[in-house]
Each structure stands twice: as C-alpha cells, then as structure tokens.
mmCIF file with all atom_site columns, C-alpha atoms in Angstrom:
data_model
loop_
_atom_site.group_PDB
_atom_site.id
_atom_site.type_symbol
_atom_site.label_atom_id
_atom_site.label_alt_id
_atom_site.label_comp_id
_atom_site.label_asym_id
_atom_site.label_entity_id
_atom_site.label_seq_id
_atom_site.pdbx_PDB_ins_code
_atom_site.Cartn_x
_atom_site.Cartn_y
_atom_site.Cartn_z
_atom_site.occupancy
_atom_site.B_iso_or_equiv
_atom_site.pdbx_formal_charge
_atom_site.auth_seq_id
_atom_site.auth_comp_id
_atom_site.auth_asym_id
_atom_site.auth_atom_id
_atom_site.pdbx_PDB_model_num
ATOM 1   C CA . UNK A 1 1   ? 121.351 97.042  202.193 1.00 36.00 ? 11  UNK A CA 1
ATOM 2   C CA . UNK A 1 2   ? 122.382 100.643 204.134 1.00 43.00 ? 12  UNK A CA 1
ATOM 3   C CA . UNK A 1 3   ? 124.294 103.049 203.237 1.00 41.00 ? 13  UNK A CA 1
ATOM 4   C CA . UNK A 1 4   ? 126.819 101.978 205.667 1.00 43.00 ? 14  UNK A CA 1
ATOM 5   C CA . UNK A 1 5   ? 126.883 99.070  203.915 1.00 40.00 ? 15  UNK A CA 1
ATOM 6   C CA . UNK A 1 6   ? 127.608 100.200 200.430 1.00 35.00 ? 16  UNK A CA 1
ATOM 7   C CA . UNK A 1 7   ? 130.079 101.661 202.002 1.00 39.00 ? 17  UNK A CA 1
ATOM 8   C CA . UNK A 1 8   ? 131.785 98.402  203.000 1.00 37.00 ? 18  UNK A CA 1
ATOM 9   C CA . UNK A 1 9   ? 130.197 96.373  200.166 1.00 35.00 ? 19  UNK A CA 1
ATOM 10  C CA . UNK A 1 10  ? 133.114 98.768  197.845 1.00 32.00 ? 20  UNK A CA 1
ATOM 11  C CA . UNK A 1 11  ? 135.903 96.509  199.442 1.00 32.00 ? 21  UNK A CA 1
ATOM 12  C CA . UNK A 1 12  ? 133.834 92.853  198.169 1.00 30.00 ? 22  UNK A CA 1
ATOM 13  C CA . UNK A 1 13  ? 132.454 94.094  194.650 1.00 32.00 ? 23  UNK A CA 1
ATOM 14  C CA . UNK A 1 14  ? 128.579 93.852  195.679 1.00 32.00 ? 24  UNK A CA 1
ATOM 15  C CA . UNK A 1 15  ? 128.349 97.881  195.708 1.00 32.00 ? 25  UNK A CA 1
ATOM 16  C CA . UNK A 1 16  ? 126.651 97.742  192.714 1.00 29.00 ? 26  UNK A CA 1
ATOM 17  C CA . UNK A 1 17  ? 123.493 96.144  194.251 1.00 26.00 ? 27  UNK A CA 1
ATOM 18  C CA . UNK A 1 18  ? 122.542 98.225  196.639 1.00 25.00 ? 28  UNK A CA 1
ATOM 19  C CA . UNK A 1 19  ? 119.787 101.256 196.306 1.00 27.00 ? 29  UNK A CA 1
ATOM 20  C CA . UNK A 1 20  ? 122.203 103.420 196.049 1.00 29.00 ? 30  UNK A CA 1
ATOM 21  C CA . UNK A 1 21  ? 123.764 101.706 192.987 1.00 30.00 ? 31  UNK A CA 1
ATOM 22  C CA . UNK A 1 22  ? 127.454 102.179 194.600 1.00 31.00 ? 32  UNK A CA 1
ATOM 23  C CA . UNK A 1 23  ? 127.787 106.209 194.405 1.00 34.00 ? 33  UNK A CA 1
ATOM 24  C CA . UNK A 1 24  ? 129.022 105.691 198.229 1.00 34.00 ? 34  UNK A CA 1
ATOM 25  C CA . UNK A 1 25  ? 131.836 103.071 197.582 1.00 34.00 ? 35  UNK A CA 1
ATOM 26  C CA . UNK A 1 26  ? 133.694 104.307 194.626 1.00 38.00 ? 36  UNK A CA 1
ATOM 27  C CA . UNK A 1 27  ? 135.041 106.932 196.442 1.00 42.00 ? 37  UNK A CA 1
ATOM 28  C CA . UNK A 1 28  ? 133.986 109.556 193.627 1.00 47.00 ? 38  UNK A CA 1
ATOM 29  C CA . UNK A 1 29  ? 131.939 112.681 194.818 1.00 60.00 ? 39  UNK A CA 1
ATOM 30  C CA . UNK A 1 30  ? 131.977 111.854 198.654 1.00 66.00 ? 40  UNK A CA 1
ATOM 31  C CA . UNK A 1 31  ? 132.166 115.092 200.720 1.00 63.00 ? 41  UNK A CA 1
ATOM 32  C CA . UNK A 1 32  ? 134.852 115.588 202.885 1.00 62.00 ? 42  UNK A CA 1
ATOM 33  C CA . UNK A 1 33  ? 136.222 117.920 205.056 1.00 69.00 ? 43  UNK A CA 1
ATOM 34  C CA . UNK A 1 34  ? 133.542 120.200 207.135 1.00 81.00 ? 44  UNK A CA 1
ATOM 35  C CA . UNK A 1 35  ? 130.756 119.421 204.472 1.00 86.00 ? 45  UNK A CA 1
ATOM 36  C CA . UNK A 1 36  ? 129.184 116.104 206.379 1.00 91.00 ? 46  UNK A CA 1
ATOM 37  C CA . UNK A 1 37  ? 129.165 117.875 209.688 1.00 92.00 ? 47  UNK A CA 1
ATOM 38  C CA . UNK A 1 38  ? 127.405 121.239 208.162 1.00 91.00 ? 48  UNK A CA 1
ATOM 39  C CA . UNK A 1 39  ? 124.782 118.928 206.908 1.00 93.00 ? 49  UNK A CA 1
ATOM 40  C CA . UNK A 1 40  ? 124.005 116.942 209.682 1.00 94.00 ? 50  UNK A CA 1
ATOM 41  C CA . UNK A 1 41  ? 123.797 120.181 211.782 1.00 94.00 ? 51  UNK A CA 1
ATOM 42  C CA . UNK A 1 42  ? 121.136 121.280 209.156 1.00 95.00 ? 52  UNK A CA 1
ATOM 43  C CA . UNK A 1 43  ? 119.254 118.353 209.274 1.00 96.00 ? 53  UNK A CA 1
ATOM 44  C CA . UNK A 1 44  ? 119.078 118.574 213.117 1.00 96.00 ? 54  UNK A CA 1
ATOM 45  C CA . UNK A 1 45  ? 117.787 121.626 212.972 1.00 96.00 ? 55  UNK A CA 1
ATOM 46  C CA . UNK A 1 46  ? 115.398 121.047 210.427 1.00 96.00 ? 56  UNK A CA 1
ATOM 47  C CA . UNK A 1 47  ? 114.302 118.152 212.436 1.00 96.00 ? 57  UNK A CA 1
ATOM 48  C CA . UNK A 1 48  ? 114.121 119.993 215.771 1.00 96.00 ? 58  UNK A CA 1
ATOM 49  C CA . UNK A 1 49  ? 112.426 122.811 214.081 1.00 96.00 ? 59  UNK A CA 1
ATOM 50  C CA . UNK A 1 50  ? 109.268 120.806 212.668 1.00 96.00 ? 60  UNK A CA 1
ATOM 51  C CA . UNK A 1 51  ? 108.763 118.930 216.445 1.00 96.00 ? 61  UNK A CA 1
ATOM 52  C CA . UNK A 1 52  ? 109.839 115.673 214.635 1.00 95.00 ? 62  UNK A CA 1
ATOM 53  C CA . UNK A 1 53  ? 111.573 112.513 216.339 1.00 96.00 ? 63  UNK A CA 1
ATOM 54  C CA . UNK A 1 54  ? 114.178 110.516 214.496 1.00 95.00 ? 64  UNK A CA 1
ATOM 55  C CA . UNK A 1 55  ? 112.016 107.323 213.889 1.00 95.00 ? 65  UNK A CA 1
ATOM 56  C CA . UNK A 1 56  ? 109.179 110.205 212.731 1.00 95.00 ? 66  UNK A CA 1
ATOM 57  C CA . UNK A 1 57  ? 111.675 110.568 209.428 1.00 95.00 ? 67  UNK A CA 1
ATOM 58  C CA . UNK A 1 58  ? 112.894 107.015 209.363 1.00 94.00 ? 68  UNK A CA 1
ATOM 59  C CA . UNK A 1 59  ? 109.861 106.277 209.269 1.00 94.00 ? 69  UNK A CA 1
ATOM 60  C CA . UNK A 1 60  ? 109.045 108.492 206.091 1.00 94.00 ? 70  UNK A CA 1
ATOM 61  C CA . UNK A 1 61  ? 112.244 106.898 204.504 1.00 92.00 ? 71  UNK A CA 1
ATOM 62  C CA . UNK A 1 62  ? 110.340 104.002 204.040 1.00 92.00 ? 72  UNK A CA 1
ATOM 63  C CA . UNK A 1 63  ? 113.325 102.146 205.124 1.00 90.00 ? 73  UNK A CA 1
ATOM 64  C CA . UNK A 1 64  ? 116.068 103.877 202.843 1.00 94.00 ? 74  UNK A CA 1
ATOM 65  C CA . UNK A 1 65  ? 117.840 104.630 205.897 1.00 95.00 ? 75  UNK A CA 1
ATOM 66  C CA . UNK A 1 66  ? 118.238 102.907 209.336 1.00 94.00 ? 76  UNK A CA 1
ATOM 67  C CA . UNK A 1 67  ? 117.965 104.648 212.771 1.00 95.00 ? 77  UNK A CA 1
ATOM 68  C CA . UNK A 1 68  ? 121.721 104.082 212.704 1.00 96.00 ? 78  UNK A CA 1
ATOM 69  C CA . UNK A 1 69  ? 122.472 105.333 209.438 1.00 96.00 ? 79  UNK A CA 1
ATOM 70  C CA . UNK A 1 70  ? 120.225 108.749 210.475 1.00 97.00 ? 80  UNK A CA 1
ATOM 71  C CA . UNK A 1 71  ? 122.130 109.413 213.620 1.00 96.00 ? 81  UNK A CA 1
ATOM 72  C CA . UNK A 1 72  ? 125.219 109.188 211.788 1.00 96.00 ? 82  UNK A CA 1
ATOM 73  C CA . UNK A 1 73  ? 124.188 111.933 208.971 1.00 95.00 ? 83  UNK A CA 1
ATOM 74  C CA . UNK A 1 74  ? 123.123 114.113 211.767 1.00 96.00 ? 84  UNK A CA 1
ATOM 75  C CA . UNK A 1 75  ? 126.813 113.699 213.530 1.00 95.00 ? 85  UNK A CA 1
ATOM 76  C CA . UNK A 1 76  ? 128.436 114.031 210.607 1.00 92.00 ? 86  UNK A CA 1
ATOM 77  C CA . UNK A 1 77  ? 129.552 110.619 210.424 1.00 93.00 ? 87  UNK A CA 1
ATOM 78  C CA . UNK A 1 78  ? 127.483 109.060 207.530 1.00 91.00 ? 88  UNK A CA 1
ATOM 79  C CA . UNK A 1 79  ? 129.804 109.086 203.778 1.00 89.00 ? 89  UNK A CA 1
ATOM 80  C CA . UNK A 1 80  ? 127.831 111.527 201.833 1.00 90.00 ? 90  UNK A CA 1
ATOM 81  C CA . UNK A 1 81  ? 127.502 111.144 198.043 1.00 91.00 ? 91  UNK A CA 1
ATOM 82  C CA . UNK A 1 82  ? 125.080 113.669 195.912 1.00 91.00 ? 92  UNK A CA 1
ATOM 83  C CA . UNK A 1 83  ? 122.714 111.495 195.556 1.00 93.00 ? 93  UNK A CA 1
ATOM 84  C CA . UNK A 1 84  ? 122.456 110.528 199.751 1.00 94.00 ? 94  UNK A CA 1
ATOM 85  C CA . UNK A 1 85  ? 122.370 114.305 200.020 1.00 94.00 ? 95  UNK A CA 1
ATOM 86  C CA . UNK A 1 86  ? 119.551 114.751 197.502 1.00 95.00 ? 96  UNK A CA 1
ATOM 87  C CA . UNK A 1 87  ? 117.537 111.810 199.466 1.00 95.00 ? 97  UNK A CA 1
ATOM 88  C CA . UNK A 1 88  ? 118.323 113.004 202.995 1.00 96.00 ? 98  UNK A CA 1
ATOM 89  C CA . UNK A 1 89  ? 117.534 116.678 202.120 1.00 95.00 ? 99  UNK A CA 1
ATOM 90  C CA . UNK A 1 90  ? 114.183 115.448 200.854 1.00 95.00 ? 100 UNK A CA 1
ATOM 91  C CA . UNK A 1 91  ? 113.403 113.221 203.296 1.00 96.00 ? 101 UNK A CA 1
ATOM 92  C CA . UNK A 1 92  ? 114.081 115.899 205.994 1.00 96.00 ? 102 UNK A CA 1
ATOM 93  C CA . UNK A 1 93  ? 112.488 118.936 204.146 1.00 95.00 ? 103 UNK A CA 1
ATOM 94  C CA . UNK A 1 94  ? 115.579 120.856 203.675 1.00 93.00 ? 104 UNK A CA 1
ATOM 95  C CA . UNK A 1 95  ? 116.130 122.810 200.502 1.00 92.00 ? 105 UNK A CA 1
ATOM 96  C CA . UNK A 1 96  ? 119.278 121.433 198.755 1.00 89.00 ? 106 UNK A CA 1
ATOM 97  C CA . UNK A 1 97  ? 120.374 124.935 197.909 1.00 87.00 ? 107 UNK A CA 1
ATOM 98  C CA . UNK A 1 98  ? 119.886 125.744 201.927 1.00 86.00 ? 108 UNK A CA 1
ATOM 99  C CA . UNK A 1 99  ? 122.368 123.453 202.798 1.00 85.00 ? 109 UNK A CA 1
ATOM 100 C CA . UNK A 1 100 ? 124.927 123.991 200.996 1.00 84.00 ? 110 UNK A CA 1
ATOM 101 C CA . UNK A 1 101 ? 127.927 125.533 203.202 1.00 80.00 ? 111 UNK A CA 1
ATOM 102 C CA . UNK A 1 102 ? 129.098 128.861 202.592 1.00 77.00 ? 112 UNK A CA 1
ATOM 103 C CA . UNK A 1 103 ? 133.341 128.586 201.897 1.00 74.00 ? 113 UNK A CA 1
ATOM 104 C CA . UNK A 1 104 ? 135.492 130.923 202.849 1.00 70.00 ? 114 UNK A CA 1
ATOM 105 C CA . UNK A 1 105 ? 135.957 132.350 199.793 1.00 74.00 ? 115 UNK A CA 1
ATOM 106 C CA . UNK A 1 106 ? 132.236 133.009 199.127 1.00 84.00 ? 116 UNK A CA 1
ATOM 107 C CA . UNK A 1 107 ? 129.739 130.848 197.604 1.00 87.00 ? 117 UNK A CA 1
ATOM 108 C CA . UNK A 1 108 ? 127.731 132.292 195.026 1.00 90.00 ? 118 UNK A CA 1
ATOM 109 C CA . UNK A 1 109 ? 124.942 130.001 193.352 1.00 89.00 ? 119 UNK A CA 1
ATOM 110 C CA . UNK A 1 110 ? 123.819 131.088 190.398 1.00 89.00 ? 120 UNK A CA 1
ATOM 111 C CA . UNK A 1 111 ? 121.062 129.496 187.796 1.00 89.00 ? 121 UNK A CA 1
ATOM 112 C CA . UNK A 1 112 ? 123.622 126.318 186.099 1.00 93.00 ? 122 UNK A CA 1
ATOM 113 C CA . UNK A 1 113 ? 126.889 127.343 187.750 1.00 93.00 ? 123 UNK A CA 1
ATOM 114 C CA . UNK A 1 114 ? 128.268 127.570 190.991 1.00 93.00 ? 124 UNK A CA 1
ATOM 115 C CA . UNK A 1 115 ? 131.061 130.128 191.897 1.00 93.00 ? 125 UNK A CA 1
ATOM 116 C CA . UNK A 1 116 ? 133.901 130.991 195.096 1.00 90.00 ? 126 UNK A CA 1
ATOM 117 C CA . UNK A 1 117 ? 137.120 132.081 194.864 1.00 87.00 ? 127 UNK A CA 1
ATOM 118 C CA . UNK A 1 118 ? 137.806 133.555 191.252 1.00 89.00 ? 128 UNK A CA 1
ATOM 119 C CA . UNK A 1 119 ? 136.584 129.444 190.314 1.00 92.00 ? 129 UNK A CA 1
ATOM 120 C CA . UNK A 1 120 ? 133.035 128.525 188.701 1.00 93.00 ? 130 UNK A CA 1
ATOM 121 C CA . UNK A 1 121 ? 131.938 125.178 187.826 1.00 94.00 ? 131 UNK A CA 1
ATOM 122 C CA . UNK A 1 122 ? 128.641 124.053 185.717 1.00 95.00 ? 132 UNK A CA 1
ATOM 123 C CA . UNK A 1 123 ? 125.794 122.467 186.954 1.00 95.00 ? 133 UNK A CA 1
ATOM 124 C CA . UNK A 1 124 ? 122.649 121.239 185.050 1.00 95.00 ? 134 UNK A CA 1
ATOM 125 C CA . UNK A 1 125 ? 119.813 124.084 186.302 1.00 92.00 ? 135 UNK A CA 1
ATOM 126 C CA . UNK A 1 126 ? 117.161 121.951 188.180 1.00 89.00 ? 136 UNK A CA 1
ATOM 127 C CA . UNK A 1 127 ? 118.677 119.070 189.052 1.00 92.00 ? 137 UNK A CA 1
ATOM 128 C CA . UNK A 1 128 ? 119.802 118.880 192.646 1.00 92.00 ? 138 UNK A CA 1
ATOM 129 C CA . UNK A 1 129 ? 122.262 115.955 192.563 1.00 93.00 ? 139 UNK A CA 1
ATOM 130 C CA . UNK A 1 130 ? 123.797 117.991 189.298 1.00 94.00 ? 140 UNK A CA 1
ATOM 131 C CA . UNK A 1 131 ? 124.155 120.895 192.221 1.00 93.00 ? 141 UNK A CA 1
ATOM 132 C CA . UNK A 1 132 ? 125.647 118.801 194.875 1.00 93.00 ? 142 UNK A CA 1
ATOM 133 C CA . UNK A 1 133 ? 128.158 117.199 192.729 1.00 93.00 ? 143 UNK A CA 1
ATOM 134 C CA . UNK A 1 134 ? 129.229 120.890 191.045 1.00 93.00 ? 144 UNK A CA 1
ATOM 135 C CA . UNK A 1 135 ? 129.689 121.712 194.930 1.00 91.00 ? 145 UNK A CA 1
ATOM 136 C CA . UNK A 1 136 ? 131.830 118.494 195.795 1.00 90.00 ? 146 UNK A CA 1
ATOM 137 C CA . UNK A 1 137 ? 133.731 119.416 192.426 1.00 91.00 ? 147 UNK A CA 1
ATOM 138 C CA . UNK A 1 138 ? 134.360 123.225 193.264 1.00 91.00 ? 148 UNK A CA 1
ATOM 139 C CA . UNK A 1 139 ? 135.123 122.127 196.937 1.00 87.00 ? 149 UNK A CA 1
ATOM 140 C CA . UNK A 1 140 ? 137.833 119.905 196.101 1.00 87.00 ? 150 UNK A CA 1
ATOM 141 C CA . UNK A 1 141 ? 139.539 122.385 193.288 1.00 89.00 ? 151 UNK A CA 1
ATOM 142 C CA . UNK A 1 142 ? 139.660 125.322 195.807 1.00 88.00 ? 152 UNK A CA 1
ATOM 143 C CA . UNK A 1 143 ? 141.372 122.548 198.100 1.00 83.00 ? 153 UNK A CA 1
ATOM 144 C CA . UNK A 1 144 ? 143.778 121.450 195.750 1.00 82.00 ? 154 UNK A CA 1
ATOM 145 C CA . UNK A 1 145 ? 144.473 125.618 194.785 1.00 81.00 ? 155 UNK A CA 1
ATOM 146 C CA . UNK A 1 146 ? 145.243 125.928 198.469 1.00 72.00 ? 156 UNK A CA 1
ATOM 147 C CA . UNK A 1 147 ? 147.349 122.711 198.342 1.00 70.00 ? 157 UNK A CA 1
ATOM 148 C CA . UNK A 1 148 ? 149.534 124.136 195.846 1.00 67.00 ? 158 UNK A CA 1
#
C-alpha cells in the first residue's frame, strides 16, 4: 500500500495496515499550508544537487514510495505526516533540521524545544519525528494566534 493510499484507505477503516500504520489518514500532524511545497522544493534540490534521477531514490526506497508518490512530495502534493517527512528526508539525504521552513516570525531550534513568535513547544532531543511533529504543533498554534 502507498502513501496515497493510506490516505484514501482513512475513509474504509484499512489505514491501519499500511507501512505507515495510518499517521497519513487520521488527519493528526499533516502539514498544511506552505510546509509540503517548502519540502518538496528541498528535496528537488537535494536531488538535483547529488546528479540523482527520481527512480535513482525510488529505487533506494526499496519500494516505500512509488514514482507517483515521489513526484508528488517534490510538487508539494503528497499529505505529509512526521513520520513521511522523517522517511523522505532520509531517503533523499536531507537533514530534517535543514528542512524545516523558516516562519515569519522566526524559527529558532534549540536542543528539545522549538521556538517563533513569543511561542515554544517541546520536542524529545534526537528524535526527528519528535522534531517534525513539535513543528506541525507550533505551526498550527501561531495559525490559530493569527486566527484570533
């Protein structure tokens, strides 16, 4: 099963067998907003950068992720969950940390805690997904300050 479709496999209940243990279809910790699209520019740059083609990689994945499901992440297009960033930053050589947007009101990552905009929220030091999910977190409370 692809990521693509966990993503439908949330509307039928069979999320929960896929690899990626339904993090993509329950709708919790899926980056919105600019987030996908800074990614996938990052990836295509990493990928451009070390001379490699797109099957090159999907062919490292091992199969994780389809040609399809690739092209998407580098357009922007793919649902992105911590754990698909984690995997795609790996499989593409890209330092988690590295691509990470800035946000308008200034990122600062520090060792456990991540901070922008007078707001700071915890992560567990050394564990990427823990990092990407702090950033999802802080993402959506400076949208919902702005909201207000």
């Amino acid at each position: 099963m692809t990521t693509r479709d966990v993503a439908g496999a949330a509307d039928t209940g069979d999320a929960g067998c896929s690899r990626l243990e339904g993090a993509i279809g329950d709708g919790i910790g899926v980056a919105t907003g600019p987030f996908p699209r800074h990614f996938g520019a990052r990836l295509v740059a990493e990928r451009r950068r070390s001379r490699r083609p797109l099957w090159v990689v999907a062919t490292r994945g091992k199969g994780e992720f389809t040609l399809r499901d690739l092209r998407d992440a580098e357009a922007g297009l793919l649902p992105l969950d911590a754990a698909t960033v984690v995997r795609l930053a790996d499989l593409y050589g890209v330092a988690v940390r590295e691509a990470l947007p800035p946000m308008a009101r200034g990122l600062e990552i520090r060792q456990g805690s991540l901070h922008a905009g007078g707001v700071s929220v915890d992560y567990r030091p050394g564990d990427t997904r823990s990092m990407v999910d702090a950033y999802f977190r802080l993402a959506r409370t400076l949208r919902s300050i702005d909201d207000e």
